[in-house]
Short mmCIF file of C-alpha atoms and ligand atoms in Angstrom, two decimals:
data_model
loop_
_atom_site.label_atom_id
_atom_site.label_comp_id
_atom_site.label_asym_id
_atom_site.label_seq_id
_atom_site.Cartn_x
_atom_site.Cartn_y
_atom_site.Cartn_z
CA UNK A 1 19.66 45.50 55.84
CA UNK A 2 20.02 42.49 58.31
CA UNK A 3 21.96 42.77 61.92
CA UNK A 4 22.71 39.93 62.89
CA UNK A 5 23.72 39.70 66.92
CA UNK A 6 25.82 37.16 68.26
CA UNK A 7 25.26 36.86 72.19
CA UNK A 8 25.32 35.09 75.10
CA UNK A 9 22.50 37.21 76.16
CA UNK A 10 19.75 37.26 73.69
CA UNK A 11 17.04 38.54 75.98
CA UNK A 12 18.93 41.58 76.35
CA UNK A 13 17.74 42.68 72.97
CA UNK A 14 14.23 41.84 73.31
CA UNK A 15 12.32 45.24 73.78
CA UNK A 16 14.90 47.75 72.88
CA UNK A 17 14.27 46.57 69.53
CA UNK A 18 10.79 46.48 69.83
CA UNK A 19 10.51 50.00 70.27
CA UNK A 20 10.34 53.53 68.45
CA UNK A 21 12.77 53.98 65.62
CA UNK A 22 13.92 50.36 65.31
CA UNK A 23 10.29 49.50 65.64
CA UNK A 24 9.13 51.18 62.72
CA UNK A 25 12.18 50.35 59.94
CA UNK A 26 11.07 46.29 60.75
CA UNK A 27 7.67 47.47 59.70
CA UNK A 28 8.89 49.56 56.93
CA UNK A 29 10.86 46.35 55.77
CA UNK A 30 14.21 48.17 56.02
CA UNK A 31 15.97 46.55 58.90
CA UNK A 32 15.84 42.76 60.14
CA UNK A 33 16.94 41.33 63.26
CA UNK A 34 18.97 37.51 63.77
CA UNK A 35 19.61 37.42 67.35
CA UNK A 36 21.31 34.50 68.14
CA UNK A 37 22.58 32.51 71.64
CA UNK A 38 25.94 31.57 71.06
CA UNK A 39 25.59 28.85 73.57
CA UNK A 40 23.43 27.24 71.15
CA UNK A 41 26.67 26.35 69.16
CA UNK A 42 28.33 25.04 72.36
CA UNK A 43 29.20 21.21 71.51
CA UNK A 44 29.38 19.80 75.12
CA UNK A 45 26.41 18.55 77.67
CA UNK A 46 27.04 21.97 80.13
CA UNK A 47 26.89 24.05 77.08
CA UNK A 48 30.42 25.16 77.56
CA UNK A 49 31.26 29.00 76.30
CA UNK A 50 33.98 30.25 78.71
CA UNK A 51 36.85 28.65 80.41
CA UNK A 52 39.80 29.61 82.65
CA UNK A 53 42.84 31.49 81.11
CA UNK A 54 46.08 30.08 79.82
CA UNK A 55 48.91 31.33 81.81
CA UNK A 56 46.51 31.86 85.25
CA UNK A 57 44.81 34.91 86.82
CA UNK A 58 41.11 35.83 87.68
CA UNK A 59 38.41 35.31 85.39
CA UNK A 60 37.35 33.25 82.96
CA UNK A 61 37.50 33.87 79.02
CA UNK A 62 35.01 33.24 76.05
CA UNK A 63 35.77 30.45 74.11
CA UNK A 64 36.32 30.91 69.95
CA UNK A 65 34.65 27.63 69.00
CA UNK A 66 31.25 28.57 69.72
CA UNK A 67 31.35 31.80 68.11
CA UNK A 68 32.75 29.96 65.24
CA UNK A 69 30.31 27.93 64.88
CA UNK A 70 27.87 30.53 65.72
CA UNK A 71 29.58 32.28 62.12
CA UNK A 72 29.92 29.53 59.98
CA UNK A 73 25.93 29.05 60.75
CA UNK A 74 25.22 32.62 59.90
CA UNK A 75 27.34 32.32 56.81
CA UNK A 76 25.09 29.40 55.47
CA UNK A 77 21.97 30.80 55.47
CA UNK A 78 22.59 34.46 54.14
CA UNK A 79 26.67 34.64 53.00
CA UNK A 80 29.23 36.30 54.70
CA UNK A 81 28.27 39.41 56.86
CA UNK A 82 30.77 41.99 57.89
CA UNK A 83 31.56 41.17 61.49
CA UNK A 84 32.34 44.26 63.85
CA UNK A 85 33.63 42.89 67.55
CA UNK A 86 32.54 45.27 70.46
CA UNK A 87 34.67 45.86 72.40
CA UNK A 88 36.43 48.18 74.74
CA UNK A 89 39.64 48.19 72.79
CA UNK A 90 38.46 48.71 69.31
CA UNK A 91 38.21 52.04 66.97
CA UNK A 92 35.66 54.84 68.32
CA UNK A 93 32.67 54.50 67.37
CA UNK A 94 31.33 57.87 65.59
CA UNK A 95 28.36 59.28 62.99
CA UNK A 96 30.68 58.41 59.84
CA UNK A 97 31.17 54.82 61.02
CA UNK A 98 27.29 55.10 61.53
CA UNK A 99 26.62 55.90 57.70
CA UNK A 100 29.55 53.70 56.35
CA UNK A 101 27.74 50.43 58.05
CA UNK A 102 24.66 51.78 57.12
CA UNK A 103 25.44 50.76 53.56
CA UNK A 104 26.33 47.05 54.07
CA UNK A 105 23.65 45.00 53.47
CA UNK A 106 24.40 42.56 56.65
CA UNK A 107 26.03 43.45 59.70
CA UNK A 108 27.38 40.86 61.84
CA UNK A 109 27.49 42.00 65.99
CA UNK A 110 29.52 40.10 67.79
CA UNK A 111 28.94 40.71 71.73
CA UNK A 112 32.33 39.72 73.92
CA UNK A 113 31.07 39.24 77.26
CA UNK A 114 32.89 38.09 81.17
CA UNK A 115 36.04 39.69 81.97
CA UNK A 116 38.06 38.75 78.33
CA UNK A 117 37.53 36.52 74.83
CA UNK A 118 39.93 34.31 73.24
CA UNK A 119 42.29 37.02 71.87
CA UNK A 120 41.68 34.55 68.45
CA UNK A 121 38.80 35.56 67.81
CA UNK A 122 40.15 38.90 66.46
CA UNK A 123 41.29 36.88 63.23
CA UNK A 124 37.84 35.99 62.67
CA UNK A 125 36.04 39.38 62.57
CA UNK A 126 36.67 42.54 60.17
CA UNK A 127 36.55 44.93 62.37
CA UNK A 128 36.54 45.88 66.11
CA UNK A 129 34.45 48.45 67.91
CA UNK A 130 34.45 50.47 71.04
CA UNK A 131 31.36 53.14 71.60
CA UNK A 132 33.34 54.62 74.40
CA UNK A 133 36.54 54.82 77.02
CA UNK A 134 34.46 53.06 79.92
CA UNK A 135 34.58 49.69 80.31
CA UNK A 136 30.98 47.79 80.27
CA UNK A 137 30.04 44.32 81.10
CA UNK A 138 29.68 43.21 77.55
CA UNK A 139 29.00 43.58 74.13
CA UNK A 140 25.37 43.64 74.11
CA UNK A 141 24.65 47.18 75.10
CA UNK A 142 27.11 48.77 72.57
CA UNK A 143 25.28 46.60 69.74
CA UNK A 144 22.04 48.65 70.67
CA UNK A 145 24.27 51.15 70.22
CA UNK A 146 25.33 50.93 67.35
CA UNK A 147 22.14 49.47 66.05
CA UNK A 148 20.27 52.79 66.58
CA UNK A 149 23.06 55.04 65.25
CA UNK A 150 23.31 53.19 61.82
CA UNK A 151 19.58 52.28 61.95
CA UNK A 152 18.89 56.05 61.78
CA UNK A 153 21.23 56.54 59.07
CA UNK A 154 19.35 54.22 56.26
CA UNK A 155 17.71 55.91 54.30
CA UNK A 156 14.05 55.79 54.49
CA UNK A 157 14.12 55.26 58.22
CA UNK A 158 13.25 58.35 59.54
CA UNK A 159 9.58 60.62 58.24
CA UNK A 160 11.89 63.31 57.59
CA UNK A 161 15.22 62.73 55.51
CA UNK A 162 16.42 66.50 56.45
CA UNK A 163 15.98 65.99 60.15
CA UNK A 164 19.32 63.07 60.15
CA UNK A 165 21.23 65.73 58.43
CA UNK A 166 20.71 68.33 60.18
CA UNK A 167 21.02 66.87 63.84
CA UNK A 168 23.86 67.09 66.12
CA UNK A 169 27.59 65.37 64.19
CA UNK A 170 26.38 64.88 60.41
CA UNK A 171 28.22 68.29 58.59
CA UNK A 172 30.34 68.47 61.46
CA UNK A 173 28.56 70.73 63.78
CA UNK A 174 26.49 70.34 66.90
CA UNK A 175 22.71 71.00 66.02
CA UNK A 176 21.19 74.80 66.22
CA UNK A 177 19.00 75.74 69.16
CA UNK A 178 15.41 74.59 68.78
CA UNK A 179 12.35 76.25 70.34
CA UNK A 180 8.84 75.22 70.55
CA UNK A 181 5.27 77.21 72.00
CA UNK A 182 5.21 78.63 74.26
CA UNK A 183 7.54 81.81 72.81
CA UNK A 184 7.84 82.72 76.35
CA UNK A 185 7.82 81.02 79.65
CA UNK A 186 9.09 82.40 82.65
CA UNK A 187 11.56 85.38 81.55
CA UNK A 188 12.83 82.71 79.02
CA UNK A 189 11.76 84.24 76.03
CA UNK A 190 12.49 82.24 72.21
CA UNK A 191 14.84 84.37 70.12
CA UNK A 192 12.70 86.73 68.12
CA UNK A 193 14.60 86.02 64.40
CA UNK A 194 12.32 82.69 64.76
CA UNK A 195 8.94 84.35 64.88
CA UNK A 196 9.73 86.51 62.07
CA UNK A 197 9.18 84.32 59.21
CA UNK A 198 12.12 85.46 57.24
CA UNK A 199 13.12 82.25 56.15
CA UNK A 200 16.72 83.58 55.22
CA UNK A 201 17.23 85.24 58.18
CA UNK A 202 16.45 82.13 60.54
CA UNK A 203 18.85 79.91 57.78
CA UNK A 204 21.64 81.98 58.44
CA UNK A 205 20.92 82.58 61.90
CA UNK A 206 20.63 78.62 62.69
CA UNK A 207 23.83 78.19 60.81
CA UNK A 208 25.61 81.02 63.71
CA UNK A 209 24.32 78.96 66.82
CA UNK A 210 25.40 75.73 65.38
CA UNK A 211 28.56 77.51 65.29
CA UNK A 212 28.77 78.97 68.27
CA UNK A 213 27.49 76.23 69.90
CA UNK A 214 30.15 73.60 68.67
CA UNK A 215 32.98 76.16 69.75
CA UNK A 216 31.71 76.37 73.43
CA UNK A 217 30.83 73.02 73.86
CA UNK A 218 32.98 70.79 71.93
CA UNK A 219 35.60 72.68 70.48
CA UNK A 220 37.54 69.35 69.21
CA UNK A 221 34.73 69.00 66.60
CA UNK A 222 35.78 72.37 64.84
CA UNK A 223 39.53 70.84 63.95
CA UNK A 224 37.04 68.55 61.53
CA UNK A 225 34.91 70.71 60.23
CA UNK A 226 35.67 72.24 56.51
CA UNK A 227 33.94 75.50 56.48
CA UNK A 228 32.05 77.56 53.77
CA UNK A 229 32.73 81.05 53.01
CA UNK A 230 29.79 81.91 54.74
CA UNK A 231 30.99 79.75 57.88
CA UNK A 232 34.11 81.49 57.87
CA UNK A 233 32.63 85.29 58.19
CA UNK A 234 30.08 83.37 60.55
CA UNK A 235 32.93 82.23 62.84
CA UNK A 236 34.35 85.79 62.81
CA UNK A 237 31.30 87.10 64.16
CA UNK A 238 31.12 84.50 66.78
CA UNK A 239 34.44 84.85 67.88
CA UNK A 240 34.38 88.65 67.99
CA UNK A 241 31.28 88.61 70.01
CA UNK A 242 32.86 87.35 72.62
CA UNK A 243 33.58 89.53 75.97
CA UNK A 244 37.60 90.13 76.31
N1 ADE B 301 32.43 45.94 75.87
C1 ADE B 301 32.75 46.37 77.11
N2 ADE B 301 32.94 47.69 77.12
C2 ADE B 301 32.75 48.13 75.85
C3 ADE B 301 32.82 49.40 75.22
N3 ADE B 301 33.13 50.52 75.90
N4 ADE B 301 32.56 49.47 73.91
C4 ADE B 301 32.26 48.35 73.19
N5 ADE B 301 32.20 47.13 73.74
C5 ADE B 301 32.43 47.01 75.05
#
Protein backbone atom coordinates (compact mmCIF):
# COMPACT_ATOMS: atom_id res chain seq x y z
CA UNK A 1 0.00 0.00 0.00
CA UNK A 2 1.40 3.58 -0.71
CA UNK A 3 0.55 6.83 1.66
CA UNK A 4 1.13 9.43 0.08
CA UNK A 5 1.40 12.85 2.42
CA UNK A 6 0.77 16.12 1.18
CA UNK A 7 2.45 18.83 3.56
CA UNK A 8 3.81 21.91 4.11
CA UNK A 9 5.88 20.27 6.66
CA UNK A 10 7.65 17.30 5.36
CA UNK A 11 10.27 17.04 8.08
CA UNK A 12 7.62 16.44 10.43
CA UNK A 13 7.37 12.91 9.18
CA UNK A 14 10.91 12.10 9.10
CA UNK A 15 11.57 9.72 12.16
CA UNK A 16 8.13 8.80 13.22
CA UNK A 17 8.19 6.81 10.21
CA UNK A 18 11.43 5.57 10.68
CA UNK A 19 10.57 3.79 13.65
CA UNK A 20 9.00 0.47 15.14
CA UNK A 21 5.89 -0.74 13.41
CA UNK A 22 6.04 1.55 10.37
CA UNK A 23 9.69 0.69 10.28
CA UNK A 24 9.34 -2.81 9.76
CA UNK A 25 6.13 -3.01 7.04
CA UNK A 26 8.77 -0.66 4.61
CA UNK A 27 11.12 -3.53 5.14
CA UNK A 28 8.55 -6.13 4.81
CA UNK A 29 7.58 -4.32 1.44
CA UNK A 30 4.01 -3.71 2.65
CA UNK A 31 3.78 0.00 3.13
CA UNK A 32 5.56 2.93 1.09
CA UNK A 33 5.92 6.42 1.93
CA UNK A 34 5.57 9.78 -0.82
CA UNK A 35 6.01 12.65 1.38
CA UNK A 36 5.71 15.57 -0.47
CA UNK A 37 6.22 19.70 0.17
CA UNK A 38 3.37 21.27 -1.24
CA UNK A 39 5.32 24.41 -1.62
CA UNK A 40 7.16 22.66 -4.20
CA UNK A 41 4.02 23.13 -6.48
CA UNK A 42 3.87 26.85 -5.54
CA UNK A 43 4.19 28.75 -9.07
CA UNK A 44 5.50 32.18 -7.81
CA UNK A 45 9.29 33.41 -6.81
CA UNK A 46 8.21 33.52 -2.70
CA UNK A 47 6.78 30.13 -3.09
CA UNK A 48 3.36 31.38 -2.28
CA UNK A 49 0.93 28.72 -0.28
CA UNK A 50 -1.29 30.91 1.97
CA UNK A 51 -2.85 34.24 1.58
CA UNK A 52 -5.21 36.58 3.47
CA UNK A 53 -9.01 35.75 3.60
CA UNK A 54 -11.78 37.02 1.39
CA UNK A 55 -14.22 38.95 3.36
CA UNK A 56 -11.31 40.07 6.22
CA UNK A 57 -10.42 38.75 9.70
CA UNK A 58 -7.18 37.26 11.31
CA UNK A 59 -5.21 34.76 9.69
CA UNK A 60 -4.20 33.71 6.66
CA UNK A 61 -5.62 30.64 4.56
CA UNK A 62 -3.98 27.81 2.40
CA UNK A 63 -4.22 28.31 -1.05
CA UNK A 64 -6.00 25.33 -3.45
CA UNK A 65 -3.62 25.76 -6.38
CA UNK A 66 -0.71 24.28 -4.88
CA UNK A 67 -2.36 21.38 -3.49
CA UNK A 68 -3.75 20.97 -6.88
CA UNK A 69 -0.96 20.79 -8.41
CA UNK A 70 0.55 18.89 -5.67
CA UNK A 71 -2.57 16.10 -6.85
CA UNK A 72 -2.50 16.25 -10.35
CA UNK A 73 1.45 15.35 -9.83
CA UNK A 74 0.61 12.45 -7.61
CA UNK A 75 -2.03 11.34 -10.06
CA UNK A 76 0.65 11.04 -12.91
CA UNK A 77 2.96 8.91 -11.55
CA UNK A 78 0.77 6.19 -9.71
CA UNK A 79 -3.27 7.05 -10.71
CA UNK A 80 -5.68 8.44 -8.61
CA UNK A 81 -5.32 7.83 -4.77
CA UNK A 82 -8.18 8.21 -2.39
CA UNK A 83 -7.62 11.57 -0.75
CA UNK A 84 -8.76 11.86 3.05
CA UNK A 85 -8.43 15.80 4.29
CA UNK A 86 -7.48 16.08 8.08
CA UNK A 87 -9.07 18.05 9.57
CA UNK A 88 -10.82 19.17 12.68
CA UNK A 89 -14.23 19.17 11.11
CA UNK A 90 -14.30 15.90 9.36
CA UNK A 91 -15.87 12.29 10.38
CA UNK A 92 -14.20 10.58 13.61
CA UNK A 93 -11.66 8.81 13.03
CA UNK A 94 -12.12 5.09 14.54
CA UNK A 95 -10.66 1.17 14.20
CA UNK A 96 -13.29 0.42 11.28
CA UNK A 97 -12.15 3.47 9.29
CA UNK A 98 -8.64 2.00 10.20
CA UNK A 99 -9.36 -1.45 8.38
CA UNK A 100 -11.59 0.08 5.57
CA UNK A 101 -8.36 2.32 4.38
CA UNK A 102 -6.32 -0.43 5.09
CA UNK A 103 -7.64 -2.05 1.93
CA UNK A 104 -7.00 0.76 -0.62
CA UNK A 105 -4.04 0.32 -2.30
CA UNK A 106 -3.00 4.26 -2.15
CA UNK A 107 -3.94 6.64 0.34
CA UNK A 108 -3.66 10.18 -0.35
CA UNK A 109 -3.03 12.55 3.19
CA UNK A 110 -3.70 15.76 2.73
CA UNK A 111 -2.32 17.96 5.81
CA UNK A 112 -4.41 21.53 6.16
CA UNK A 113 -2.21 23.63 8.08
CA UNK A 114 -2.38 27.83 9.58
CA UNK A 115 -5.54 28.87 11.00
CA UNK A 116 -8.01 27.68 7.74
CA UNK A 117 -7.72 26.20 3.84
CA UNK A 118 -9.53 27.34 0.91
CA UNK A 119 -12.97 25.88 1.84
CA UNK A 120 -12.49 24.56 -2.19
CA UNK A 121 -10.43 22.30 -1.57
CA UNK A 122 -13.18 20.06 -0.05
CA UNK A 123 -14.38 19.39 -3.79
CA UNK A 124 -11.12 17.99 -4.49
CA UNK A 125 -10.72 15.26 -1.82
CA UNK A 126 -13.04 12.07 -1.06
CA UNK A 127 -13.16 12.25 2.19
CA UNK A 128 -12.47 14.38 5.33
CA UNK A 129 -11.00 13.32 8.64
CA UNK A 130 -10.85 14.42 12.19
CA UNK A 131 -8.85 12.00 14.87
CA UNK A 132 -10.39 14.02 17.62
CA UNK A 133 -12.61 17.16 19.16
CA UNK A 134 -9.34 19.29 19.91
CA UNK A 135 -8.16 21.50 17.61
CA UNK A 136 -4.29 20.97 16.50
CA UNK A 137 -2.01 23.08 14.51
CA UNK A 138 -2.27 21.02 11.40
CA UNK A 139 -2.72 18.09 9.53
CA UNK A 140 0.51 16.48 9.90
CA UNK A 141 0.19 14.90 13.29
CA UNK A 142 -3.26 13.28 12.61
CA UNK A 143 -1.64 11.69 9.31
CA UNK A 144 0.81 9.81 11.77
CA UNK A 145 -2.18 9.06 13.15
CA UNK A 146 -3.83 7.61 11.02
CA UNK A 147 -0.82 6.12 9.38
CA UNK A 148 -0.16 3.84 12.41
CA UNK A 149 -3.80 2.85 12.98
CA UNK A 150 -4.32 1.55 9.34
CA UNK A 151 -0.63 0.53 9.09
CA UNK A 152 -1.37 -1.98 11.89
CA UNK A 153 -4.37 -3.16 10.27
CA UNK A 154 -2.64 -4.68 6.88
CA UNK A 155 -2.30 -7.73 7.04
CA UNK A 156 1.08 -9.10 7.43
CA UNK A 157 2.22 -6.12 9.44
CA UNK A 158 2.28 -7.29 12.71
CA UNK A 159 4.43 -11.05 13.94
CA UNK A 160 1.24 -12.01 15.32
CA UNK A 161 -2.11 -11.73 13.21
CA UNK A 162 -4.25 -12.64 16.56
CA UNK A 163 -2.67 -9.92 18.61
CA UNK A 164 -4.64 -6.85 16.09
CA UNK A 165 -7.75 -8.73 16.79
CA UNK A 166 -7.72 -9.15 19.94
CA UNK A 167 -6.48 -5.61 21.18
CA UNK A 168 -8.49 -2.88 22.56
CA UNK A 169 -11.76 -1.69 19.65
CA UNK A 170 -11.54 -4.62 16.94
CA UNK A 171 -14.87 -7.02 18.16
CA UNK A 172 -16.05 -4.17 19.95
CA UNK A 173 -14.61 -4.54 23.34
CA UNK A 174 -11.77 -3.01 25.26
CA UNK A 175 -8.85 -5.63 25.55
CA UNK A 176 -8.75 -8.26 28.70
CA UNK A 177 -6.32 -7.64 31.52
CA UNK A 178 -2.80 -8.82 30.75
CA UNK A 179 -0.21 -9.96 33.32
CA UNK A 180 3.35 -10.74 33.01
CA UNK A 181 6.25 -12.36 35.80
CA UNK A 182 6.43 -11.58 38.34
CA UNK A 183 2.84 -13.37 39.58
CA UNK A 184 3.21 -11.23 42.53
CA UNK A 185 4.72 -7.95 43.40
CA UNK A 186 3.92 -6.03 46.26
CA UNK A 187 0.37 -7.42 47.56
CA UNK A 188 -0.52 -7.18 43.78
CA UNK A 189 -0.92 -10.61 43.09
CA UNK A 190 -1.92 -11.89 39.03
CA UNK A 191 -5.34 -13.55 39.06
CA UNK A 192 -4.79 -17.20 39.75
CA UNK A 193 -7.25 -18.63 36.62
CA UNK A 194 -3.95 -17.51 34.56
CA UNK A 195 -1.46 -19.81 36.21
CA UNK A 196 -3.69 -22.67 35.94
CA UNK A 197 -3.21 -23.72 32.49
CA UNK A 198 -6.79 -24.48 31.78
CA UNK A 199 -6.86 -23.03 28.56
CA UNK A 200 -10.80 -22.88 28.61
CA UNK A 201 -11.03 -21.48 31.74
CA UNK A 202 -8.61 -18.41 31.00
CA UNK A 203 -10.74 -18.10 27.30
CA UNK A 204 -13.78 -17.58 29.03
CA UNK A 205 -12.41 -15.76 31.79
CA UNK A 206 -10.55 -13.13 29.34
CA UNK A 207 -13.77 -12.84 27.49
CA UNK A 208 -15.57 -11.59 31.34
CA UNK A 209 -12.85 -8.79 31.93
CA UNK A 210 -13.09 -7.55 28.45
CA UNK A 211 -16.56 -7.24 29.43
CA UNK A 212 -16.45 -5.85 32.45
CA UNK A 213 -13.90 -3.71 31.56
CA UNK A 214 -15.70 -1.98 28.52
CA UNK A 215 -18.84 -1.41 30.89
CA UNK A 216 -16.77 0.54 33.56
CA UNK A 217 -14.70 2.32 31.39
CA UNK A 218 -16.38 3.12 28.24
CA UNK A 219 -19.78 2.17 28.48
CA UNK A 220 -20.70 3.96 24.96
CA UNK A 221 -18.77 1.09 23.26
CA UNK A 222 -21.37 -1.58 24.57
CA UNK A 223 -24.44 0.25 22.48
CA UNK A 224 -22.07 -1.26 19.41
CA UNK A 225 -21.26 -4.31 20.40
CA UNK A 226 -23.49 -7.47 19.07
CA UNK A 227 -23.09 -10.06 21.68
CA UNK A 228 -22.85 -13.94 21.66
CA UNK A 229 -24.88 -16.13 23.73
CA UNK A 230 -22.07 -16.65 25.78
CA UNK A 231 -21.54 -12.70 26.08
CA UNK A 232 -24.95 -12.32 27.09
CA UNK A 233 -24.86 -14.84 30.30
CA UNK A 234 -21.26 -13.21 30.63
CA UNK A 235 -22.79 -9.71 30.98
CA UNK A 236 -25.32 -11.11 33.51
CA UNK A 237 -22.67 -12.19 35.67
CA UNK A 238 -20.89 -8.96 35.43
CA UNK A 239 -23.69 -6.94 36.09
CA UNK A 240 -24.93 -9.00 39.02
CA UNK A 241 -21.58 -8.89 40.61
CA UNK A 242 -21.86 -5.65 41.20
CA UNK A 243 -22.34 -4.17 44.95
CA UNK A 244 -26.07 -2.53 45.24
N1 LIG B 1 -6.15 19.50 12.11
C1 LIG B 1 -6.25 20.28 13.21
N2 LIG B 1 -6.87 19.64 14.19
C2 LIG B 1 -7.20 18.40 13.72
C3 LIG B 1 -7.88 17.28 14.26
N3 LIG B 1 -8.36 17.28 15.51
N4 LIG B 1 -8.02 16.20 13.49
C4 LIG B 1 -7.56 16.18 12.20
N5 LIG B 1 -6.93 17.22 11.65
C5 LIG B 1 -6.74 18.32 12.38
Amino acid sequence: MIFTVLTLFPGIFDSPLKESITKKAVDKGLINFNIINIRDFADDAHKTCDDAPYGGGPGMVMKIEPIYRAMEYVEKSAGRPRYVLLSPQGRIFDENTAIRYARSKHLCLVCGRYEGLDERVLNLVDEEVSIGDYVLSGGEIPALVLIDAITRCIPGVLGNEQSSIDESFSGGLLEYPQYTRPDAFMDMEVPPVLLSGNHEEIRKWRRKEAIKKTIFKRPDLMNRFTPTDEDRKLIREVMEEIPE
